């Protein structure tokens, strides 16, 4: 007996036409909505493209890239933050290669590939247009490649990995801040930091420090010890009760007035970091608490029955399940924090957004463009924020997939 | 009770601080640079260029003080301050001097604890008008329409002044500055009013900057000048007299170009004292004899500073108006160096 070979569905039910009819024109309401929305999309795309290509003046963005990137960080020392990026990429590359050897590390591999691509692009631009940081970006590219190759060919490094990462942090700090004195290692005071570099510093510090702090607060809130419990509740509710902008104001005006009056004893950056981190930590805590509540009590009881101590139960049984449940929320929070850094202008810091929004449009050169340059700068900044935020959500999705969230 | 406590706290903080500082002048000379609080986003007054360098009218006065005190106009650490943090920055000693378009008022002089050096820029509510309208003085506003932002002191000022002069006009009110200018561009009114420094920054953004002009008149008082903290009279004197020096030099025709020659040729006693050739004037201020020579050489006299940042050769094209020497009908008047 011969099987009748399967045939494609009739012409009216496949292809572009069928898809269109099914999704966009399946009734007169949908048809009308599709036409109106389609018209708006097409017109605005055409107008936007025309403006971007012919109407906009991109020159102020291009000439002020240094300001947008590092604000007043001295140009002759600009190689230091670039090398710091190189150090970070070297470590990332190392971990990515080691992970790949072990058949894991898709997420860090993806981040590494993406960031390295960015660095290569910047290196090419540096060779074309930025003579003063040409060597530095080239070195950063080689460092990124070197880290990966080292990880790939020297698998033994897997044991040194944690040690190398912990050594990397002070190296990056020294590179950005300096050692003091004159010459190539002169100190660059945090007042002169700014631009995208500052945005990254605040975001990375805020995210990494608020994460453990948030977990501690969440556990504290569920603790049976009244002192810890009520402190945690009070702290969370207090900080959560006012907007970030308020805490930044308090950090900027009250703290120096109440604690100390000597200049520079509490740099504006430190004030901002404290405010941003604590604010993020309490939201982190509430998110983690949600995760903790989702772990069934049976898990805890089973762990105790197996003889695990209270701390072991939390660390090995409860927290891993709790955190896995709230990954999307945590990443959402990290993205939010990254963008909230644009509020630190309140404490007198000059982050990426502040420079594009206030400083560059005030330059006499910018005032010569009819209508100003705010629109161009806003579009550029939106693109940069989007670029990094979107990459974070990709990493988050990969992480969810790897941990099997939503599949069990 | 609370007020007394606050006052006690404030006097403790301020007093304790002034004491700990000793002489700010000596400290700055030893430190080798001046901490100056400025604006970084007010066109013409304080901005940052693409390399990260500060420039502007206010910034030049920081440079003048550094040239006098340290000997190098570039020996300045700029601190870009927001409007809300500027006074705290002076009170905490974070900046040695505040030159950030700050209006001299009685409460800032007393309660905030500032000492104001001479006014460097007589700001005030001014007008941008269409050239074609032919308006050149306040009386010409009779029967015209003026675009103004609603709910501001600007709106109240305008009403007060016009009522006092018995001039009838039609105010056209808008929520934001953008709307005000949009209406002006659309010929809904003949003029726009707001602070002079604000008019300046907007003037070049107009579609046809040539068709409008900023009138050299003001109808409110916003005297802007350098300010230092109470409690250090010597430092206050230095800031005050460096500011006067720029005005004095203009009055006596001393410019950055001719100041070195004047050192050789000056004969008038008043100029010779200024240049440190005769007498002990500069030493009495705690400076060396060539201090003001450096100010003029490195930064310029008041006229040069004004012309460089705001004057007719810049895109802002501001007239001197009240900011002219008293001999030209302005308010700049330097006491003698004697």
XYZ file of N, CA and C in Angstrom, chain A residues 63-64 66-67 71-73 75 189 191-192 249 252-253 256-258 260-264 268 271 345-350 354 358-359 361-372, chain B residues 9 13 17 21 39-44 46-55 76-82 84-85 88 91-95 100 200-202 204-207 315-316:
270
model
N 31.578 65.731 17.592
C 32.693 66.473 18.199
C 32.685 66.368 19.716
N 31.528 66.076 20.301
C 31.462 66.026 21.760
C 31.498 64.602 22.307
N 33.901 62.812 23.239
C 34.781 62.708 24.412
C 34.028 63.129 25.669
N 33.308 64.257 25.563
C 32.544 64.762 26.697
C 31.464 63.751 27.106
N 33.442 62.960 30.068
C 33.307 64.306 30.646
C 34.671 64.976 30.711
N 35.131 65.406 31.908
C 36.361 66.194 31.995
C 37.564 65.342 32.361
N 37.434 64.053 32.284
C 38.586 63.174 32.525
C 39.693 63.617 31.559
N 42.306 64.302 28.838
C 42.465 63.588 27.569
C 43.753 62.768 27.548
N 40.334 63.035 40.146
C 39.312 63.108 41.189
C 37.931 62.804 40.608
N 35.279 64.187 40.828
C 34.573 65.354 40.281
C 34.707 65.442 38.769
N 35.829 64.957 38.265
C 36.082 65.084 36.837
C 35.623 63.853 36.065
N 18.508 63.955 46.857
C 18.561 65.295 47.448
C 19.076 65.213 48.876
N 22.626 64.517 48.985
C 23.482 65.598 48.521
C 23.512 66.772 49.483
N 22.386 67.107 50.096
C 22.347 68.313 50.916
C 22.499 68.036 52.403
N 26.329 65.910 53.930
C 27.534 66.701 54.215
C 27.315 67.735 55.298
N 26.093 68.232 55.393
C 25.822 69.259 56.391
C 25.783 68.644 57.793
N 25.240 67.460 57.902
C 25.057 66.865 59.218
C 26.315 66.165 59.722
N 29.644 66.327 58.428
C 30.993 66.829 58.261
C 30.938 68.107 57.452
N 31.894 68.980 57.650
C 31.864 70.183 56.843
C 33.129 70.355 56.015
N 34.050 69.459 56.163
C 35.305 69.672 55.436
C 35.128 69.295 53.972
N 35.781 70.022 53.086
C 35.574 69.808 51.659
C 36.050 68.437 51.213
N 35.366 67.912 50.237
C 35.788 66.676 49.576
C 35.814 65.453 50.474
N 30.732 63.813 45.905
C 29.372 63.688 45.383
C 29.111 62.290 44.853
N 28.118 60.012 47.657
C 26.737 60.297 48.078
C 25.745 59.649 47.127
N 22.331 63.831 38.357
C 22.704 65.231 38.179
C 22.278 66.048 39.396
N 21.333 65.511 40.150
C 20.840 66.210 41.333
C 21.937 66.398 42.376
N 22.834 65.434 42.493
C 23.923 65.587 43.456
C 25.138 66.219 42.798
N 24.931 66.833 41.633
C 26.035 67.554 41.014
C 26.965 66.664 40.212
N 26.504 65.478 39.839
C 27.325 64.631 38.977
C 26.887 64.843 37.532
N 27.795 64.516 36.634
C 27.529 64.823 35.236
C 27.513 63.540 34.441
N 22.927 63.933 31.520
C 23.084 65.349 31.879
C 23.937 66.080 30.846
N 22.013 68.996 28.961
C 22.239 70.363 29.397
C 23.541 70.952 28.861
N 24.634 70.195 29.025
C 25.941 70.804 28.796
C 26.184 71.073 27.315
N 24.010 71.208 24.686
C 23.139 72.217 24.065
C 23.470 73.645 24.489
N 24.222 73.826 25.607
C 24.559 75.185 26.041
C 25.814 75.732 25.393
N 26.582 74.877 24.741
C 27.813 75.371 24.132
C 27.490 76.397 23.057
N 28.305 77.438 22.973
C 28.042 78.453 21.944
C 27.931 77.847 20.542
N 28.744 76.832 20.258
C 28.692 76.222 18.917
C 27.329 75.579 18.676
N 26.794 74.921 19.716
C 25.502 74.248 19.535
C 24.392 75.250 19.290
N 24.566 76.458 19.860
C 23.509 77.458 19.721
C 23.424 78.003 18.305
N 24.435 77.696 17.493
C 24.416 78.214 16.128
C 23.529 77.389 15.213
N 23.152 76.179 15.669
C 22.262 75.361 14.832
C 20.836 75.822 15.035
N 20.119 76.091 13.972
C 18.737 76.556 14.142
C 17.929 75.521 14.912
N 17.294 75.950 15.979
C 16.492 75.025 16.766
C 17.296 74.231 17.771
N 18.632 74.411 17.816
C 19.442 73.696 18.800
C 19.740 72.267 18.403
N 23.405 76.209 65.452
C 24.055 75.175 64.641
C 24.804 75.820 63.477
N 28.760 75.809 62.797
C 29.351 75.255 61.580
C 30.207 76.295 60.871
N 34.253 76.579 61.090
C 34.936 76.354 59.824
C 35.931 77.458 59.519
N 39.958 77.154 59.019
C 40.584 77.511 57.767
C 41.780 78.451 57.933
N 28.775 77.720 36.726
C 27.708 77.067 35.978
C 28.355 76.378 34.784
N 27.761 75.284 34.317
C 28.340 74.647 33.146
C 27.358 74.618 31.983
N 26.208 75.233 32.165
C 25.236 75.176 31.068
C 24.468 76.477 30.928
N 25.147 77.593 31.140
C 24.512 78.872 30.856
C 25.304 79.566 29.748
N 24.778 79.565 28.538
C 25.534 80.089 27.396
C 26.037 81.497 27.664
N 27.290 81.724 27.328
C 27.875 83.029 27.516
C 28.486 83.223 28.892
N 28.881 80.373 31.542
C 29.670 79.225 31.967
C 29.267 78.011 31.163
N 30.180 77.530 30.330
C 29.900 76.341 29.517
C 31.174 75.496 29.443
N 31.024 74.258 28.977
C 32.168 73.372 28.790
C 32.293 73.080 27.305
N 33.491 73.219 26.763
C 33.650 72.908 25.338
C 33.855 71.399 25.142
N 34.015 71.003 23.891
C 34.054 69.565 23.597
C 35.293 68.896 24.188
N 36.318 69.679 24.533
C 37.512 69.102 25.154
C 37.357 68.978 26.669
N 36.296 69.583 27.206
C 36.104 69.543 28.646
C 36.597 70.787 29.362
N 36.952 71.840 28.627
C 37.415 73.073 29.265
C 36.253 74.025 29.504
N 36.335 74.735 30.652
C 35.308 75.712 30.958
C 35.610 77.040 30.259
N 34.575 77.750 29.881
C 34.755 79.107 29.398
C 33.478 79.877 29.666
N 42.939 76.761 38.173
C 41.602 76.758 38.751
C 41.037 75.352 38.688
N 40.480 74.892 39.807
C 39.698 73.662 39.790
C 38.240 74.070 39.747
N 37.591 73.794 38.641
C 36.201 74.208 38.507
C 35.295 73.169 39.132
N 34.274 73.678 39.785
C 33.268 72.793 40.335
C 31.950 73.265 39.740
N 31.380 72.440 38.856
C 30.107 72.797 38.243
C 29.005 72.556 39.263
N 28.283 73.606 39.604
C 27.295 73.507 40.677
C 25.884 73.696 40.137
N 24.945 72.958 40.729
C 23.544 73.199 40.400
C 23.052 74.347 41.274
N 20.722 74.419 43.334
C 20.360 74.051 44.703
C 21.573 73.746 45.568
N 22.669 73.330 44.978
C 23.805 72.949 45.822
C 24.842 74.055 45.956
N 25.456 75.451 49.620
C 26.079 74.444 50.471
C 27.552 74.302 50.128
N 29.329 77.107 51.812
C 29.297 76.967 53.267
C 30.211 75.853 53.744
N 30.293 74.777 52.978
C 31.121 73.644 53.391
C 32.578 73.845 52.990
N 32.876 74.931 52.296
C 34.261 75.162 51.909
C 34.687 74.361 50.689
N 33.736 73.724 50.033
C 34.071 72.949 48.848
C 34.601 73.859 47.736
N 34.085 75.090 47.674
C 34.629 76.060 46.719
C 35.082 77.288 47.492
N 28.627 81.988 39.926
C 27.667 81.195 39.156
C 26.377 81.983 39.016
N 19.715 85.974 26.128
C 20.960 85.776 25.405
C 21.062 84.351 24.872
N 20.750 83.372 25.748
C 20.970 81.987 25.338
C 19.959 81.544 24.287
N 18.835 82.260 24.234
C 17.823 81.878 23.263
C 18.005 82.585 21.919
N 20.194 83.060 19.664
C 20.730 82.465 18.444
C 19.902 81.283 17.971
N 18.972 80.837 18.816
C 18.147 79.690 18.409
C 16.955 80.116 17.567
N 16.753 81.427 17.456
C 15.639 81.906 16.643
C 15.870 81.558 15.176
N 14.752 81.397 14.456
C 14.883 81.010 13.053
C 15.641 82.060 12.247
N 28.067 85.693 19.081
C 26.734 85.421 18.540
C 25.639 86.048 19.398
N 25.957 86.400 20.656
C 24.925 86.943 21.530
C 24.698 88.427 21.264
